[in-house]
Short mmCIF file of C-alpha atoms in Angstrom, two decimals:
data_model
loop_
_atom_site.label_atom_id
_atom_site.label_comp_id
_atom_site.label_asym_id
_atom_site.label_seq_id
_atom_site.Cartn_x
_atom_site.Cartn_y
_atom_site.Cartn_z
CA UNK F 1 -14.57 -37.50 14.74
CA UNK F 2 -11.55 -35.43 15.70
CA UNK F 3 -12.89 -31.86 17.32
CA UNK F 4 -11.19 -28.69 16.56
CA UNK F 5 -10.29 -26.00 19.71
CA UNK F 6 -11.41 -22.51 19.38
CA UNK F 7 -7.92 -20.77 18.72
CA UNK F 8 -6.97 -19.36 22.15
CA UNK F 9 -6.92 -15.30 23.01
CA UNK F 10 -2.80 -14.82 22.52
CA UNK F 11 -3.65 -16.94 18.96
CA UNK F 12 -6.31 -14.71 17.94
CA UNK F 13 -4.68 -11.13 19.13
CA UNK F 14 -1.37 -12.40 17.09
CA UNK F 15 -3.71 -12.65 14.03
CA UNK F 16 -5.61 -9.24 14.03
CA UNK F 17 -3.46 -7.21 15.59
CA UNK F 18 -1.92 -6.31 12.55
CA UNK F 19 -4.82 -5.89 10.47
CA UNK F 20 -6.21 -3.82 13.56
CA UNK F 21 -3.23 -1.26 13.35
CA UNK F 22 -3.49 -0.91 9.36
CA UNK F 23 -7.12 0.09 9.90
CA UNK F 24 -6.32 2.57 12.65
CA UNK F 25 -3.21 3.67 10.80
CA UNK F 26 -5.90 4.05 7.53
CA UNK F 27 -8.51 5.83 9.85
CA UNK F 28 -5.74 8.24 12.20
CA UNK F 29 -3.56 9.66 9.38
CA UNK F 30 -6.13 11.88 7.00
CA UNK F 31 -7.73 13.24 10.38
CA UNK F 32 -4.09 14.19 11.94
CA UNK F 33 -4.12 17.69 10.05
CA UNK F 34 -6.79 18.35 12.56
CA UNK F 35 -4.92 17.73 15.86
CA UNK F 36 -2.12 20.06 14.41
CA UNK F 37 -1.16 22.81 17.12
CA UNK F 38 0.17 25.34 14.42
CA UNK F 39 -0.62 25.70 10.40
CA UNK F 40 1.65 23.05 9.18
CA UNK F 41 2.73 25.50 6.00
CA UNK F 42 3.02 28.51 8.32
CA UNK F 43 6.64 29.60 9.60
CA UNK F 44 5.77 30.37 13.19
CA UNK F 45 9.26 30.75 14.55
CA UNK F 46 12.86 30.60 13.91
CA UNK F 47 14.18 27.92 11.97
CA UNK F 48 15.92 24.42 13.07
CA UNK F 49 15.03 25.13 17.29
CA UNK F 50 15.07 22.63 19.61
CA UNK F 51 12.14 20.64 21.21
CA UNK F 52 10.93 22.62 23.66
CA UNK F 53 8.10 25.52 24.86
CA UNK F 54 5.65 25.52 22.32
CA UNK F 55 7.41 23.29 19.89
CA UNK F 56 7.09 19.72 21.18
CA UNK F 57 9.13 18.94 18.23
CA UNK F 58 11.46 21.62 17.43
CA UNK F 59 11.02 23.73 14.09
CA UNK F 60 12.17 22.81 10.60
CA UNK F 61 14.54 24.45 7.44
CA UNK F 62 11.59 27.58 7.20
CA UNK F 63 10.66 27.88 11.28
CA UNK F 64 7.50 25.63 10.48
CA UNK F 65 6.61 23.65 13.38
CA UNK F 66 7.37 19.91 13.28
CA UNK F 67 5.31 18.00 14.62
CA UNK F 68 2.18 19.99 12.85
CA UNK F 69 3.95 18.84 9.52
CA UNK F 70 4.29 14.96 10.99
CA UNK F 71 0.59 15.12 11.87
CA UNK F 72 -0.42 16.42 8.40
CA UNK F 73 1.86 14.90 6.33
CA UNK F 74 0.91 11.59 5.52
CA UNK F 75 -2.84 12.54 3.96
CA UNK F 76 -1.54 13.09 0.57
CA UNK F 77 0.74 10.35 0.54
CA UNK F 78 -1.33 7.87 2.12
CA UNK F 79 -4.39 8.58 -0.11
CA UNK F 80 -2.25 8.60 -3.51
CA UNK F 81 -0.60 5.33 -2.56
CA UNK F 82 -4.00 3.93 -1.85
CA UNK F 83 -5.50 4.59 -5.19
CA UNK F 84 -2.38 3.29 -6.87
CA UNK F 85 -2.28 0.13 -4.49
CA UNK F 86 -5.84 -0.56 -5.73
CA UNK F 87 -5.78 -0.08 -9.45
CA UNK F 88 -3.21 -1.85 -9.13
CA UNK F 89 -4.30 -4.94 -7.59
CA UNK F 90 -8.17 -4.05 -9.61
CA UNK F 91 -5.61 -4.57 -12.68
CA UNK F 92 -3.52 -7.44 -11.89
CA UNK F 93 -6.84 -9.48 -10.62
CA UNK F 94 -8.60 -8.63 -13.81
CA UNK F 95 -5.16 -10.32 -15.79
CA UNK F 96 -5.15 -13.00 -13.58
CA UNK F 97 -8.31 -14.45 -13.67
CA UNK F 98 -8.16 -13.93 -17.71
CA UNK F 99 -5.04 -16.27 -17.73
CA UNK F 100 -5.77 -18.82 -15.12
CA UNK F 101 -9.94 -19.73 -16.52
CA UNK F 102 -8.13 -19.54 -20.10
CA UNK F 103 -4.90 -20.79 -19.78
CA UNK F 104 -3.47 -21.57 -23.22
CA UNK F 105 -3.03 -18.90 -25.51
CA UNK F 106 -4.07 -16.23 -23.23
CA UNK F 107 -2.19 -17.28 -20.24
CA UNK F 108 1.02 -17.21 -21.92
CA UNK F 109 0.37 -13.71 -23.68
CA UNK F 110 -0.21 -12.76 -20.02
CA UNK F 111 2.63 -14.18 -17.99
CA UNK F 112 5.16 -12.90 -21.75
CA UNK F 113 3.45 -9.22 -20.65
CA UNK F 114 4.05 -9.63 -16.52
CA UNK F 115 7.79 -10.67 -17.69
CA UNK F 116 8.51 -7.77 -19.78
CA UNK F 117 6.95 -5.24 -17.15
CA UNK F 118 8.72 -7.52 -14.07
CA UNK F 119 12.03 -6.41 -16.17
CA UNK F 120 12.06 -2.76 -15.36
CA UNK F 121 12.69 -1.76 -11.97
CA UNK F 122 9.56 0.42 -10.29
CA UNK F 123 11.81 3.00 -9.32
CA UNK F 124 13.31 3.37 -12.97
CA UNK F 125 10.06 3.18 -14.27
CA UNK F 126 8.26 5.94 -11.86
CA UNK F 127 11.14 8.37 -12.90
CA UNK F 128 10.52 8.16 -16.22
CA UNK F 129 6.40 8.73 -16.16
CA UNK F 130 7.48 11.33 -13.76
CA UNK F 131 8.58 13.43 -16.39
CA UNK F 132 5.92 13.74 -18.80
CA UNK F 133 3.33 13.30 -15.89
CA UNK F 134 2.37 14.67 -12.29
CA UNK F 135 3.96 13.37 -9.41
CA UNK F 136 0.86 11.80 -8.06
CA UNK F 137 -0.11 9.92 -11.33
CA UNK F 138 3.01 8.85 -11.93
CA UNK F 139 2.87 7.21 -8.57
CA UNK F 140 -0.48 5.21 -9.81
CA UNK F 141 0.72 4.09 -13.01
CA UNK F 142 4.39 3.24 -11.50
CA UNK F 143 2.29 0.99 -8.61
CA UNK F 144 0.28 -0.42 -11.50
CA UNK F 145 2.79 -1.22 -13.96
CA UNK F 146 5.00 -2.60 -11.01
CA UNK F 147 2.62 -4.31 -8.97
CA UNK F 148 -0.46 -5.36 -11.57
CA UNK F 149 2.05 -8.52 -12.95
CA UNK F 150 3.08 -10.06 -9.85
CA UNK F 151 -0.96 -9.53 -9.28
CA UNK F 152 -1.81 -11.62 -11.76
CA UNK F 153 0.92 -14.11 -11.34
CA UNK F 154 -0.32 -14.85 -7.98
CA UNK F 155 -4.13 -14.94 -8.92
CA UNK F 156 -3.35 -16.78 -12.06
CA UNK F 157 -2.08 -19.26 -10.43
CA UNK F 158 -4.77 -19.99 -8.31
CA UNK F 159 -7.35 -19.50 -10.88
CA UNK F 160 -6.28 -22.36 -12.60
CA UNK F 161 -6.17 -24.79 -10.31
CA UNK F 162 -9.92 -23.74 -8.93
CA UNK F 163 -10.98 -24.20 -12.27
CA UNK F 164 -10.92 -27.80 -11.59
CA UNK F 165 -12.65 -27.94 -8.70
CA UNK F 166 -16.03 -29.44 -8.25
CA UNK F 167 -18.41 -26.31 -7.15
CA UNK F 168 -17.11 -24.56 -10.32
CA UNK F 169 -17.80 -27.71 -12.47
CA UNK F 170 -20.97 -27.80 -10.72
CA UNK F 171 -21.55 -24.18 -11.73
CA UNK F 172 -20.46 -24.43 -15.66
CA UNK F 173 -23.31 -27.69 -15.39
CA UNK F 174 -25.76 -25.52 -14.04
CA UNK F 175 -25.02 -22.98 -17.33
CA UNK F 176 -23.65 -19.89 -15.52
CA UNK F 177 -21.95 -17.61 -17.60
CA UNK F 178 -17.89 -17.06 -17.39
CA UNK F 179 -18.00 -13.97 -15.23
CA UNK F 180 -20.99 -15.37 -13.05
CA UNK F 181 -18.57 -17.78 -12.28
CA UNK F 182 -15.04 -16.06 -11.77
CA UNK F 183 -17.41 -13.54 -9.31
CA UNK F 184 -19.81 -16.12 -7.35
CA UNK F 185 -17.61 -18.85 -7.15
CA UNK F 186 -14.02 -18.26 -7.98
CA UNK F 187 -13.21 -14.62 -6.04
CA UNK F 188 -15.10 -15.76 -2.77
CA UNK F 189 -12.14 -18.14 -2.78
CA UNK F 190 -9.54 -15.88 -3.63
CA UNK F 191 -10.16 -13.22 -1.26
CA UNK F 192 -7.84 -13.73 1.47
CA UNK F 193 -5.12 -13.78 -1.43
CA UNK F 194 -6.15 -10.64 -3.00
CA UNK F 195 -6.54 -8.67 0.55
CA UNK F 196 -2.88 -9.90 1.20
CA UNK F 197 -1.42 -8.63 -2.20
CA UNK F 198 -3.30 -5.53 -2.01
CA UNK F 199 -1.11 -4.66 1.49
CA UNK F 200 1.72 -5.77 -0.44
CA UNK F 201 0.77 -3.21 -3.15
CA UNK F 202 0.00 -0.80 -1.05
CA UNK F 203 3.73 -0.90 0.75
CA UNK F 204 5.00 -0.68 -3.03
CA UNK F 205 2.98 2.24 -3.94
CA UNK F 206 4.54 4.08 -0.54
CA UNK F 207 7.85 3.71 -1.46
CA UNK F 208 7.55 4.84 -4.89
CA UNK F 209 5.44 7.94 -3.85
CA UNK F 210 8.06 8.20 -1.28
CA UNK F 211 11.00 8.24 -3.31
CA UNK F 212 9.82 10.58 -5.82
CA UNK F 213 8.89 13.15 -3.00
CA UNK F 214 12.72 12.83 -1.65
CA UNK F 215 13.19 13.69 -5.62
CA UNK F 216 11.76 16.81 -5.73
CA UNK F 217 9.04 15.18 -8.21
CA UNK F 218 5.92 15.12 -5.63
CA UNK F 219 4.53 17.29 -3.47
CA UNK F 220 6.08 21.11 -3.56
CA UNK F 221 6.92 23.05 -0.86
CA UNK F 222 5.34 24.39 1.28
CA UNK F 223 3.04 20.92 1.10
CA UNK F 224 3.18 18.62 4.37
CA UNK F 225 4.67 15.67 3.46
CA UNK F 226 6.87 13.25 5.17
CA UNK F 227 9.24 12.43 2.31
CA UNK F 228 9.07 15.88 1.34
CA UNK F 229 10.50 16.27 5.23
CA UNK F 230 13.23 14.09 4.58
CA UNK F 231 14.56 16.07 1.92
CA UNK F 232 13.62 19.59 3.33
CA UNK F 233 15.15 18.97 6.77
CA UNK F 234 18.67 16.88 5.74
CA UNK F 235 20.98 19.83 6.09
CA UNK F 236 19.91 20.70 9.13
CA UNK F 237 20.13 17.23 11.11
CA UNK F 238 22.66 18.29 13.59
CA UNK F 239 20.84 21.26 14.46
CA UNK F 240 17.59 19.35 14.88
CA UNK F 241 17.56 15.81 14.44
CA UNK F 242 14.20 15.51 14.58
CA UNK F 243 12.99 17.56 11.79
CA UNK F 244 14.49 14.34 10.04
CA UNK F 245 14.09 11.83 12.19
CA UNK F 246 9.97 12.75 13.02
CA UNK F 247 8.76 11.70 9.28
CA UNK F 248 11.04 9.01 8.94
CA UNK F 249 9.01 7.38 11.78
CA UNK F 250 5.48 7.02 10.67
CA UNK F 251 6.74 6.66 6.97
CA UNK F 252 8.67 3.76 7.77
CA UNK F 253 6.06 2.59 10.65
CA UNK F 254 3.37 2.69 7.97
CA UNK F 255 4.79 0.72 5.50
CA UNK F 256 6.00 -1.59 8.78
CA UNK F 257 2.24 -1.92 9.33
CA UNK F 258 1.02 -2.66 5.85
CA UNK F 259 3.78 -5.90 5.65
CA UNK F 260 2.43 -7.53 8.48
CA UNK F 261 -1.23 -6.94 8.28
CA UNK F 262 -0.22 -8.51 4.93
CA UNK F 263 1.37 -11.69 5.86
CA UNK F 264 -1.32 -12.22 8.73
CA UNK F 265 -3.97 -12.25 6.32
CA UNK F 266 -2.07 -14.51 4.10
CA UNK F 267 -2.16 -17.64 6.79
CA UNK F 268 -4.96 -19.41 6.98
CA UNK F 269 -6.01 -19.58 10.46
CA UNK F 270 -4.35 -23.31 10.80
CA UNK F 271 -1.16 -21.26 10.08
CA UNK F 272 -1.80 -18.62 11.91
CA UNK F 273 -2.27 -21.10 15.07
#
């Protein structure tokens, strides 16, 4: 009998780290507005200064202080990208385990549907729903329109081949019902799959949010947000780079986060080692 060693510390810290950051990013960001030095939507002096003094950060395009906007800005976004990541990923599952315990008929109907969605690009499609809808649903239908079919692709897939396996055979003997089965004995097996696509969503949902804030179609001014930053702040890089340069950071560092907690839980621990 061939005994297995306990993964070693550096092994381990690799493998959470990740996941450790996305909860502290998850946990830091709504309670930032809080640790704010100024109002983030009041102008408190003139506009585009220098760091310096009072202004750790320099002021923006309306004299608002920067670094109160960074700390405050990422509630909205972070919150609305989170609801889309998991209807989303509530959605695609759903599909998924309808076309991989079916198959036939139903599976292709399913995979024909992921296809046609698959076709349209999310940024295309968020534009449009952004007209006839608010920014922040647009974002969740967008993230579930783009993300639910490569969902259920992925879960699909995997639902059909633990179909065949013998505790779910074992389960169908004993006369469990369909969705005593896909919840007792095929998602306790999928889970690792389904936390990794849901980071995966959740970095989708961030850059469409995103993008449609740099569009003028999300938050309004005088909202803290960091896309909205980015868009707010562009003329006036040279005066103060960092009116552009703060928000870029954590928006970019977030979705940085969300990746990699992603692909972490996607290894097994074998991998991972």
């Amino acid at each position: 009998m061939v005994s297995r060693s306990a993964p070693s510390f550096p092994t381990t810290a690799r493998r959470t780290a990740p996941v450790a950051a996305a909860a502290v990013v998850l946990v830091c960001v709504p309670l930032g507005r809080y640790a704010a030095p100024h109002p983030p939507e009041r102008t408190v002096a003139e506009p585009w200064l220098p760091p310096g003094g009072q202004h750790l950060l320099g002021t923006d395009v309306l004299g608002r202080d920067v670094l109160s906007r960074v700390l405050a800005g990422g509630t909205q976004l972070l919150t609305v990208s989170l609801l889309a990541a998991l209807a989303a990923v509530v959605c695609g599952t759903a599909l998924g385990l309808a076309a991989g315990w079916s198959g036939g008929r139903t599976a292709r109907s399913v995979r024909a549907l992921c296809d046609l969605l698959l076709a349209v690009p999310a940024l295309v499609l968020a534009l449009v729903l952004a007209t006839a809808l608010t920014g922040a649903t647009a974002v969740v239908v967008a993230a579930v329109l783009a993300g639910a079919p490569l969902t259920a692709r992925v879960v699909g897939t995997q639902c059909a081949h633990l179909r065949d396996s013998g505790h779910v055979h074992a389960a169908v003997e004993r006369g469990e019902r369909t969705p005593a089965v896909l919840v007792h004995e095929v998602l306790p097996n999928l889970r690792r799959l389904v936390a990794a696509d849901a980071g995966l969503r959740l970095v989708t949902a961030l850059q469409i949010a995103a993008a449609l804030a740099v569009l003028g179609l999300g938050p309004q001014p005088p909202a803290p947000d960091w896309a909205l930053m980015l868009s707010e702040n562009l003329p006036g890089a040279a005066l103060n780079p960092l009116a552009l340069l703060a928000p870029a950071v954590p928006l970019a560092g977030c979705a940085w986060v969300f990746a990699a907690a992603a692909g972490t839980t996607a290894r097994t621990p074998q991998e991972a080692a």
